[in-house]
Tab-separated table of C-alpha atoms in Angstrom:
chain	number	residue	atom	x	y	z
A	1	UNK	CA	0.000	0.000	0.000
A	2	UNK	CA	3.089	2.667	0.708
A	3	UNK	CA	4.414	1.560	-2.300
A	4	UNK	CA	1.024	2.475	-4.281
A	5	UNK	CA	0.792	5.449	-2.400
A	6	UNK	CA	4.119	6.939	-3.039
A	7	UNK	CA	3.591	5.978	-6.799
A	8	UNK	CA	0.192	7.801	-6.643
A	9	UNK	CA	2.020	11.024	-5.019
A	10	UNK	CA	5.139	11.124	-7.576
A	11	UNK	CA	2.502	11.172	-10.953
A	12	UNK	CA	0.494	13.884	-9.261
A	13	UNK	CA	3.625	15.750	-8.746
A	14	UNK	CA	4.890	15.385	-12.176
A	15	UNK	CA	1.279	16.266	-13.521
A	16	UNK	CA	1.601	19.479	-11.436
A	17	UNK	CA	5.279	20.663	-12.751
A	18	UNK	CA	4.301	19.760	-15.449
A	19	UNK	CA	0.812	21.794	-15.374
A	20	UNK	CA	3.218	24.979	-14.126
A	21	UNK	CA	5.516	24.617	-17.167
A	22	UNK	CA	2.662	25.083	-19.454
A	23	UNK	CA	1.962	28.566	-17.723
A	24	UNK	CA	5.074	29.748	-17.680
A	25	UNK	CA	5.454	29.311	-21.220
A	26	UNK	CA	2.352	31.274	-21.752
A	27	UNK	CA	3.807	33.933	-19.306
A	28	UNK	CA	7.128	34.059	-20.793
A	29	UNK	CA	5.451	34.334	-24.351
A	30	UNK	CA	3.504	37.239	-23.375
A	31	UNK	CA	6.392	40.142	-22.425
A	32	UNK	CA	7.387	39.139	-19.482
A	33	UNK	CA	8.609	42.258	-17.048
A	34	UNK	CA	11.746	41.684	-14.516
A	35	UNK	CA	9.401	40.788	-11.698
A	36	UNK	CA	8.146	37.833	-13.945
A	37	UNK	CA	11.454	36.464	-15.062
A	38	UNK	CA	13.353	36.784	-11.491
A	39	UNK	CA	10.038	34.665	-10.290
A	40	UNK	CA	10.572	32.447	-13.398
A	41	UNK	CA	14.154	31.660	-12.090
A	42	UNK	CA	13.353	31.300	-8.602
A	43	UNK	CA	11.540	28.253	-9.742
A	44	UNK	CA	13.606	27.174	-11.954
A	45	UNK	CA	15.995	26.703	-9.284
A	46	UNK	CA	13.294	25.222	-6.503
A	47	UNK	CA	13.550	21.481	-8.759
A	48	UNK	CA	15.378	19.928	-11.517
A	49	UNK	CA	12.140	18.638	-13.002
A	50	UNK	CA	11.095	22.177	-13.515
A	51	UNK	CA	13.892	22.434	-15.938
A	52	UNK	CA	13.141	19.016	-17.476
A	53	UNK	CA	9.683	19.734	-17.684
A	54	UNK	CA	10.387	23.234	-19.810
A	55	UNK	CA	12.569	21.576	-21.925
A	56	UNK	CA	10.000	18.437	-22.867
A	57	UNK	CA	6.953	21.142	-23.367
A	58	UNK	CA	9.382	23.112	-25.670
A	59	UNK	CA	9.932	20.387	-27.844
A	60	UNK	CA	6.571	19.381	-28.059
A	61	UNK	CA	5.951	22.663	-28.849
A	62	UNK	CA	8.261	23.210	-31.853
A	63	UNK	CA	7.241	19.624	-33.277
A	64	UNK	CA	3.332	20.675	-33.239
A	65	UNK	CA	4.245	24.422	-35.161
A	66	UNK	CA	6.006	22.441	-37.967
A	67	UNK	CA	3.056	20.725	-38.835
A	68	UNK	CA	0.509	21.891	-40.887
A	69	UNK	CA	-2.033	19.439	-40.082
A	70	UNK	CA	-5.403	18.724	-41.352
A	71	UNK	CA	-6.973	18.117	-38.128
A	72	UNK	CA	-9.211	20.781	-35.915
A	73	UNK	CA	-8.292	19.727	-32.763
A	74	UNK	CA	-4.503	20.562	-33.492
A	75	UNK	CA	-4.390	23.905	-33.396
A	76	UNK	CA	-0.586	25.940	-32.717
A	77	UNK	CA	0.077	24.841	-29.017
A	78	UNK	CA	0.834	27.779	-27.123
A	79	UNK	CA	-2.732	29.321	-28.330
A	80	UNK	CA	-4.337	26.548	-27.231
A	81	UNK	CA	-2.676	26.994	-23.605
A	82	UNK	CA	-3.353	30.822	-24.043
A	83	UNK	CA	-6.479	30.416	-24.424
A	84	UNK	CA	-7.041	27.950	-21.598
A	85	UNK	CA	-4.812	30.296	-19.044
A	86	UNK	CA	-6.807	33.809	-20.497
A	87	UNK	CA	-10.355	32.453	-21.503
A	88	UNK	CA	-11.478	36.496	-21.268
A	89	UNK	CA	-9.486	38.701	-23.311
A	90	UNK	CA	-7.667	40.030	-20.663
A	91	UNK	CA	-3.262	40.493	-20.558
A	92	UNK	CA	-3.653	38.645	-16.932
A	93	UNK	CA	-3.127	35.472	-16.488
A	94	UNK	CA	-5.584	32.901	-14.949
A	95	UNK	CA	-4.499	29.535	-13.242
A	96	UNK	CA	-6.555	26.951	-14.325
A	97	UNK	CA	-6.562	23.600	-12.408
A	98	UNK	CA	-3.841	21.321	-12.322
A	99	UNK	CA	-5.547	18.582	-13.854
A	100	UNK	CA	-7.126	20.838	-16.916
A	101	UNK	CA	-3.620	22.195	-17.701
A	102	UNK	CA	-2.332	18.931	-18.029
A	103	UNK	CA	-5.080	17.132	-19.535
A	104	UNK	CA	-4.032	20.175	-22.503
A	105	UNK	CA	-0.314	19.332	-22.219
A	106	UNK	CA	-1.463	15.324	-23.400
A	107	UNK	CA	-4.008	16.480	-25.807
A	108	UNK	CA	-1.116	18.077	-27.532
A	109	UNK	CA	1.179	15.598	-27.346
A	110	UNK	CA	-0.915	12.826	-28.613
A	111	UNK	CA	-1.758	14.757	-31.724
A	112	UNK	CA	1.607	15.029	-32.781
A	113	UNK	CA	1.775	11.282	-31.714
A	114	UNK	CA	-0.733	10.531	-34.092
A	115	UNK	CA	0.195	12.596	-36.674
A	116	UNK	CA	3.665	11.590	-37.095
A	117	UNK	CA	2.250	7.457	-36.947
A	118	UNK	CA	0.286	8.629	-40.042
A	119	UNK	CA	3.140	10.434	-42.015
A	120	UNK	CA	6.269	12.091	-41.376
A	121	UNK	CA	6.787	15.426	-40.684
A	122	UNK	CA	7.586	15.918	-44.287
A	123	UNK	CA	4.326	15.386	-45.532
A	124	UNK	CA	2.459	17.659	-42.987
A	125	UNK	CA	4.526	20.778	-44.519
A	126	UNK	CA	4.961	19.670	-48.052
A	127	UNK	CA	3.333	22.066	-50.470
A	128	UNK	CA	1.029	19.215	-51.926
A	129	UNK	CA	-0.495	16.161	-49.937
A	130	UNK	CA	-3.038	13.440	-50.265
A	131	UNK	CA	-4.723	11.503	-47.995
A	132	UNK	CA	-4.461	8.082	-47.539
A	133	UNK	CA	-7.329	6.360	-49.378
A	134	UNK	CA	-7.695	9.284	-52.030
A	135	UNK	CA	-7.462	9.526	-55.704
A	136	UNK	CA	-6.874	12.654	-56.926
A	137	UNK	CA	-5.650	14.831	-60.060
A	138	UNK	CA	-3.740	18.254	-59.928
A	139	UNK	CA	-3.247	20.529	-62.963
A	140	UNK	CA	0.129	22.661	-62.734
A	141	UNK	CA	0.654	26.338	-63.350
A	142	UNK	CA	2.555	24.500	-66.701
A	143	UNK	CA	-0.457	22.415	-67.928
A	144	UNK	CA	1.371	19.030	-66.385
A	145	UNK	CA	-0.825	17.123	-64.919
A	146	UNK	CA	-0.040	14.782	-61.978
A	147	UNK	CA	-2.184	12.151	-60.442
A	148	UNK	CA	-1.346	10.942	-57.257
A	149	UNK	CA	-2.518	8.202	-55.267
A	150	UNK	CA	-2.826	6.892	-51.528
A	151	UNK	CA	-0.336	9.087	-49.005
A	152	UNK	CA	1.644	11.207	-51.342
A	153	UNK	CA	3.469	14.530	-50.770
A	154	UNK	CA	5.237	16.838	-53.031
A	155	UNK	CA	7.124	20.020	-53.315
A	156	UNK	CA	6.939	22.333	-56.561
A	157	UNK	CA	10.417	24.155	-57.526
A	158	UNK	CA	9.770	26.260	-60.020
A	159	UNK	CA	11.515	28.593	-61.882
A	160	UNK	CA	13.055	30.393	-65.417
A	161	UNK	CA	15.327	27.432	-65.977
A	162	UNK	CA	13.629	24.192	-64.856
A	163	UNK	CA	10.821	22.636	-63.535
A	164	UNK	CA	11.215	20.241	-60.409
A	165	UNK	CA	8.163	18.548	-58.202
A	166	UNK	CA	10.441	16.992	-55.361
A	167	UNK	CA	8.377	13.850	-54.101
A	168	UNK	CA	8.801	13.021	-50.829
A	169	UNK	CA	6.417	10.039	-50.648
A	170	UNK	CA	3.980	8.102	-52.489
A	171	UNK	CA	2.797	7.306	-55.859
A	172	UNK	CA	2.080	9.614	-59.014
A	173	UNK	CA	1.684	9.318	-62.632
A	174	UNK	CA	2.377	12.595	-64.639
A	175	UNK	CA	1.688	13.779	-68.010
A	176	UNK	CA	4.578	15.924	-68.601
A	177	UNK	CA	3.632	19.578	-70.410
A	178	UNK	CA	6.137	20.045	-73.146
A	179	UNK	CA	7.912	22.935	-72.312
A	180	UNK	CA	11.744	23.455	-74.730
A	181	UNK	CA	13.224	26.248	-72.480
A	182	UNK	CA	12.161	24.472	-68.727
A	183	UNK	CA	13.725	20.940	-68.575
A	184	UNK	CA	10.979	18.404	-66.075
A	185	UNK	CA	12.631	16.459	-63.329
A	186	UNK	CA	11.040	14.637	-60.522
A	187	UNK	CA	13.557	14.122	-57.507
A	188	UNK	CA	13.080	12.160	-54.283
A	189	UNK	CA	16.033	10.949	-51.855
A	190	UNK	CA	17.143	8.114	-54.358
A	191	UNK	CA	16.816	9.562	-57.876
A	192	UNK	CA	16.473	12.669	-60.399
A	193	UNK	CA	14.718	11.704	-63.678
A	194	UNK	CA	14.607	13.915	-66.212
A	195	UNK	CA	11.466	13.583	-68.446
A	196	UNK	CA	12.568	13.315	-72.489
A	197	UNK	CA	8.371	12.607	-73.373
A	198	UNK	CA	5.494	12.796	-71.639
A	199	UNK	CA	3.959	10.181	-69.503
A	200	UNK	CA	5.255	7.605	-66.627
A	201	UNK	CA	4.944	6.682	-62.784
A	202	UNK	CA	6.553	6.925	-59.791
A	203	UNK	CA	6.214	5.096	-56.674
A	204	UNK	CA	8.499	6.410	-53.315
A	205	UNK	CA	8.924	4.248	-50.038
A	206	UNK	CA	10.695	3.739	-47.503
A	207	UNK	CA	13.353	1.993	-49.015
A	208	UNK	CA	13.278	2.750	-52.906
A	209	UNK	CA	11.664	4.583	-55.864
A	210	UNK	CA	10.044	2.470	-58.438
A	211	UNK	CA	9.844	4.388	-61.813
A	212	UNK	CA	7.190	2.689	-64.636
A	213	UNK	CA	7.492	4.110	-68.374
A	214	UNK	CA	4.295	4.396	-69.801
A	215	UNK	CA	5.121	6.148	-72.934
A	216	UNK	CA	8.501	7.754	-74.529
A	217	UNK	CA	11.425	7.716	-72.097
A	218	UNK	CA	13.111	9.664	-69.468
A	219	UNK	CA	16.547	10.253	-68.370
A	220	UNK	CA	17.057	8.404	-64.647
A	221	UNK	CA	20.576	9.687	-62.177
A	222	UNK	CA	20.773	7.972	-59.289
A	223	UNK	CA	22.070	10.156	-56.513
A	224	UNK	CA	25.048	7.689	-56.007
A	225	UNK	CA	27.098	9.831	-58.214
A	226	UNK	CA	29.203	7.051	-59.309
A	227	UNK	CA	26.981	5.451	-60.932
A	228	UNK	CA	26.380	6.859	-65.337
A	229	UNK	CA	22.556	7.998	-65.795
A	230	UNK	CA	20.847	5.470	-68.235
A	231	UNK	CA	17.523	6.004	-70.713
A	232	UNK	CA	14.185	4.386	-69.413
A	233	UNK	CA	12.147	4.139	-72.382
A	234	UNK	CA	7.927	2.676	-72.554
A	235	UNK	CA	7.293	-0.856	-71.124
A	236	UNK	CA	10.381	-0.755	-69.342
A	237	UNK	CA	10.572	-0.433	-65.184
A	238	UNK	CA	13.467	0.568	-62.581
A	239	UNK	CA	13.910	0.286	-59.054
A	240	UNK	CA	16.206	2.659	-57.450
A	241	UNK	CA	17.437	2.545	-53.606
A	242	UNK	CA	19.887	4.385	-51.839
A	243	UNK	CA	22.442	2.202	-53.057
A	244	UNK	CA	21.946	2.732	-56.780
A	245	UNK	CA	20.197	1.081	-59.376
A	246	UNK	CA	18.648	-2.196	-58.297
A	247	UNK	CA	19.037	-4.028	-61.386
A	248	UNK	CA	21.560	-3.944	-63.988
A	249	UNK	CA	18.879	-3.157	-67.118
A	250	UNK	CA	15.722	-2.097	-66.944
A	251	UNK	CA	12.690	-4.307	-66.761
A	252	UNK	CA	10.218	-5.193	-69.475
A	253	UNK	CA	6.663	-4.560	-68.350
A	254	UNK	CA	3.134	-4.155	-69.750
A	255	UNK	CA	2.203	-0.499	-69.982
A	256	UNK	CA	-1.385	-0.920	-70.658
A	257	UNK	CA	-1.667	-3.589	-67.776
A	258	UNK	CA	-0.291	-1.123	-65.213
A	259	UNK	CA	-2.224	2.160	-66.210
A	260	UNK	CA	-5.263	-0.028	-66.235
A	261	UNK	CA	-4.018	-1.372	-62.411
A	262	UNK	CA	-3.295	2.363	-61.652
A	263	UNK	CA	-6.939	3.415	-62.329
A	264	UNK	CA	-8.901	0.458	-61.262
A	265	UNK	CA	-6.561	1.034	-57.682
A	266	UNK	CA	-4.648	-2.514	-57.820
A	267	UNK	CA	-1.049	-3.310	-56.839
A	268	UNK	CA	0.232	-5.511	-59.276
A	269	UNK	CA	3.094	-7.076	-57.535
A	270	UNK	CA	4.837	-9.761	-59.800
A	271	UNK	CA	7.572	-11.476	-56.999
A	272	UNK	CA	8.338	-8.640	-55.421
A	273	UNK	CA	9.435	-8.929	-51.714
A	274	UNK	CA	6.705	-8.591	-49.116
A	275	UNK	CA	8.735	-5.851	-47.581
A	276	UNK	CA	8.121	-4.005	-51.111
A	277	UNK	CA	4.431	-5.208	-50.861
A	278	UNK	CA	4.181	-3.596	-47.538
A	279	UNK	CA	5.989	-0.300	-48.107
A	280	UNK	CA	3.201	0.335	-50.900
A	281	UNK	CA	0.079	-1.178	-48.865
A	282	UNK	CA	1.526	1.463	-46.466
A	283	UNK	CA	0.824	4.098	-48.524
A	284	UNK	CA	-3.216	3.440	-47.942
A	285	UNK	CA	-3.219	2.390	-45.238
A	286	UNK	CA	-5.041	4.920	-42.755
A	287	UNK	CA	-2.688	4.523	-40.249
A	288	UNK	CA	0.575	2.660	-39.298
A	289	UNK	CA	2.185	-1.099	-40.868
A	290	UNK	CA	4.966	-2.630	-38.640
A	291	UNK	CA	6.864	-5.269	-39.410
A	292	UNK	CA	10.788	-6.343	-39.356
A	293	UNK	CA	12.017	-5.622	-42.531
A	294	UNK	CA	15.062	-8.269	-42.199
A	295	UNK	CA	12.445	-11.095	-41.106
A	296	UNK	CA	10.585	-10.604	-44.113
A	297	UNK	CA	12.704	-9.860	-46.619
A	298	UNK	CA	12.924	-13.496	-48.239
A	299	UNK	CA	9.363	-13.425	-48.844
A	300	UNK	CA	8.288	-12.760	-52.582
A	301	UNK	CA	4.908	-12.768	-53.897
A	302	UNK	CA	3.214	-12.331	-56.807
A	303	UNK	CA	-0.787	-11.495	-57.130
A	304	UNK	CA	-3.117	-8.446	-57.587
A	305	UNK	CA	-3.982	-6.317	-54.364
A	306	UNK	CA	-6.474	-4.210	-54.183
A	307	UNK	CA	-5.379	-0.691	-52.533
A	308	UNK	CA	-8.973	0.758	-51.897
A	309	UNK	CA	-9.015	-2.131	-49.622
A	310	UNK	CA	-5.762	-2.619	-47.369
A	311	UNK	CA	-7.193	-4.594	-44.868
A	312	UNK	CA	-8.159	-7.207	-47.527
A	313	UNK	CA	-4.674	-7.237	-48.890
A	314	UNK	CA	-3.302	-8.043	-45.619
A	315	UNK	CA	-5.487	-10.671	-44.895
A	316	UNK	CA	-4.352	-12.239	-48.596
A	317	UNK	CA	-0.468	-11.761	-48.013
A	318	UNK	CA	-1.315	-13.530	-44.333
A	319	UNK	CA	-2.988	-16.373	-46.125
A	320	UNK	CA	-0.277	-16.642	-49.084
A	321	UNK	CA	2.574	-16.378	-47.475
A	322	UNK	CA	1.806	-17.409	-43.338
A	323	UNK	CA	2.051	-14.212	-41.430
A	324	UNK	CA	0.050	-13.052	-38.137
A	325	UNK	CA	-1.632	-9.839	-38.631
A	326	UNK	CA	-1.855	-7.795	-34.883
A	327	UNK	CA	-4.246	-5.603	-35.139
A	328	UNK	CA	-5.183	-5.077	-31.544
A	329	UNK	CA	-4.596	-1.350	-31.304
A	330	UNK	CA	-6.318	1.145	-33.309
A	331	UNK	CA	-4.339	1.962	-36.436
A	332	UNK	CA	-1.798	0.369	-36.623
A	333	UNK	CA	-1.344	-3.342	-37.948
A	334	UNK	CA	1.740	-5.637	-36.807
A	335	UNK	CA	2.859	-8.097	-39.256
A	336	UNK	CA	5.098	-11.424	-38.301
A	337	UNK	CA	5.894	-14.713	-39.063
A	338	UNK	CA	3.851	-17.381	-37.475
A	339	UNK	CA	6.153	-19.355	-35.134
C-alpha cells in the first residue's frame, strides 16, 4: 500500500510541474517584465524537473508548429494553452486547475503522436499532400498534370530554368507539359529523372523509388554519383534505392496492364518482396504497418492487391505467405511470421 501510495504522489507531482511549465510558457510568451522572469528563475531553481519539464513542453511545442495538419483539434500549441490560461481577453493570467492544464499538455502531445504514426513530418509541410485512401488529379501552373494516389506529398520548384516537383512520398503518374526552355525532373532521396516525353509513374517508399514508363522515355541519375545515368524508355521499369540502381537493365513490363491497375486502384506485384508489398500497402493504409524488414525480406509474392481495400490485402499476403496480422490497437497493424 506505501508503495502504491508513493507511486500515486510522484505522478500527481509530475502532472503538477508539469501543469506549471505550461503557464510559464504562456507567461514568458507574453512580455514578461523583470518581476516575472526573477520569479521564473526562482523556480527554476526550486527542482530539476522544472527544468526538465520546460525543456519536454518546448519540444513538443516546436514539433506541433512544424506541422501543418489537417486536423481541428490541433491547433498551434501555445494558443491553445493561451487560451485555456486567459479564456477572457484580458493580458492577466488565470491559473486553471492542475488537472485541466495537463489534460491540454497530453491532448497536444498525442496529436503530434498521431500525426507523425500517419506520415512524417515531411508530408504535414509539403506544399502538396493526399490523404491516404484518395485519388486525386492536380493541374500545374505549366499544364502538367499529376495524379497521385494513396499518401503522397510533393514540393513544386519552379523557376526560369527548370521545372522540379520533389516527391517526398507516395505514388504519381504525370503527363509531362512540353515545355523546350524548362527541362521536367522529378527528384526524391534516391533519384532525379529527367522527363525526355510525356507520360510515366513513380512510386516512393521507404526503401526505394520504383519508376514505370508508360510512354517515350526519361533520363534516370541515381544520386550515387558514381553510378552513369541510363535512358528508361515505354514498357520498361526501374527500381532505385539508396544504393543505386537495383538491377543492372531495366525491366520489361506491360504499360497498358499497369495504367489499367493504376486506375482500377490494384497493386500488381509480380515477386516482389513482401517488404516491397508492404511499403506500398503502407501508402493506404489509414494509419501505421509494422513489421521487421530483415524477417521478411525473403518473402516474394506475386498477385493483384487491391489498394482501396488494405485490410483485404493483408489478410491475402497472411494467407499466401503465413504471417500473423496484430491488429489489436487502433491503427496500426503488426505483421510477423507465425512461429
Amino acid at each position: 500500500m506505501s508503495q502504491l501510495h508513493s507511486s500515486d504522489k510522484t505522478a500527481e507531482q509530475a502532472q503538477r510541474i508539469a501543469a506549471q511549465a505550461a503557464e510559464w510558457i504562456v507567461r514568458l510568451d507574453d512580455q514578461p517584465d523583470e518581476q516575472t522572469l526573477k520569479a521564473y528563475q526562482t523556480w527554476l531553481a526550486q527542482d530539476p524537473r522544472h527544468a526538465e519539464a520546460i525543456q519536454r513542453l518546448q519540444q513538443l511545442i516546436g514539433s506541433v508548429e512544424q506541422l501543418t495538419v489537417q486536423y481541428a483539434n490541433l491547433q498551434v500549441p501555445k494558443q491553445i494553452l493561451q487560451q485555456a490560461l486567459t479564456p477572457t481577453q484580458q493580458r492577466s493570467t488565470r491559473k486553471l486547475p492542475t488537472k485541466t492544464l495537463f489534460s491540454l499538455v497530453l491532448a497536444i502531445g498525442f496529436g503530434i503522436f498521431g500525426a507523425l504514426q500517419y506520415a512524417p513530418l515531411d508530408y504535414w509541410t509539403a506544399d502538396t499532400r493526399n490523404r491516404s485512401q484518395s485519388w486525386q488529379q492536380h493541374r500545374l501552373s505549366d499544364h502538367t498534370q499529376i495524379q497521385i494516389a494513396g499518401k503522397g506529398a510533393y514540393n513544386l520548384q519552379y523557376n526560369a530554368q527548370q521545372r522540379v516537383v520533389q516527391l517526398l512520398q507516395g505514388a504519381i503518374l504525370v503527363d509531362v507539359a512540353k515545355d523546350a526552355a524548362r527541362p521536367f525532373i522529378i527528384q526524391t532521396e534516391h533519384v532525379q529523372i529527367k522527363a525526355l516525353g510525356t507520360r510515366f509513374m513513380v512510386t516512393h517508399t521507404t526503401d526505394q523509388t520504383v519508376l514505370t514508363m508508360l510512354e517515350s522515355r526519361v533520363e534516370v541519375q541515381s544520386t550515387q554519383q558514381s553510378q552513369a545515368s541510363i535512358v528508361v524508355e515505354a514498357g520498361q521499369q526501374i527500381r532505385i534505392n539508396a544504393a543505386g540502381f537495383v538491377e543492372d537493365h531495366p525491366t520489361p513490363i506491360n504499360p497498358q496492364l499497369f495504367e489499367q491497375a493504376w486506375q482500377q486502384h490494384i497493386l500488381v506485384a509480380n515477386g516482389e518482396s513482401v517488404v516491397e508489398i508492404l511499403d506500398i500497402l503502407a501508402l493506404y493504409y489509414d494509419g501505421k504497418l509494422s513489421f521487421d524488414r530483415t524477417a521478411l525480406a525473403s518473402l516474394k509474392l506475386t498477385a493483384t492487391l487491391p489498394l482501396d481495400r488494405v485490410d483485404e490485402s493483408l489478410e491475402i499476403l497472411a494467407k499466401e505467405l503465413n504471417l500473423k496480422l496484430n491488429n489489436s490497437v487502433p491503427f496500426y497493424i503488426k505483421i510477423s511470421k507465425k512461429s
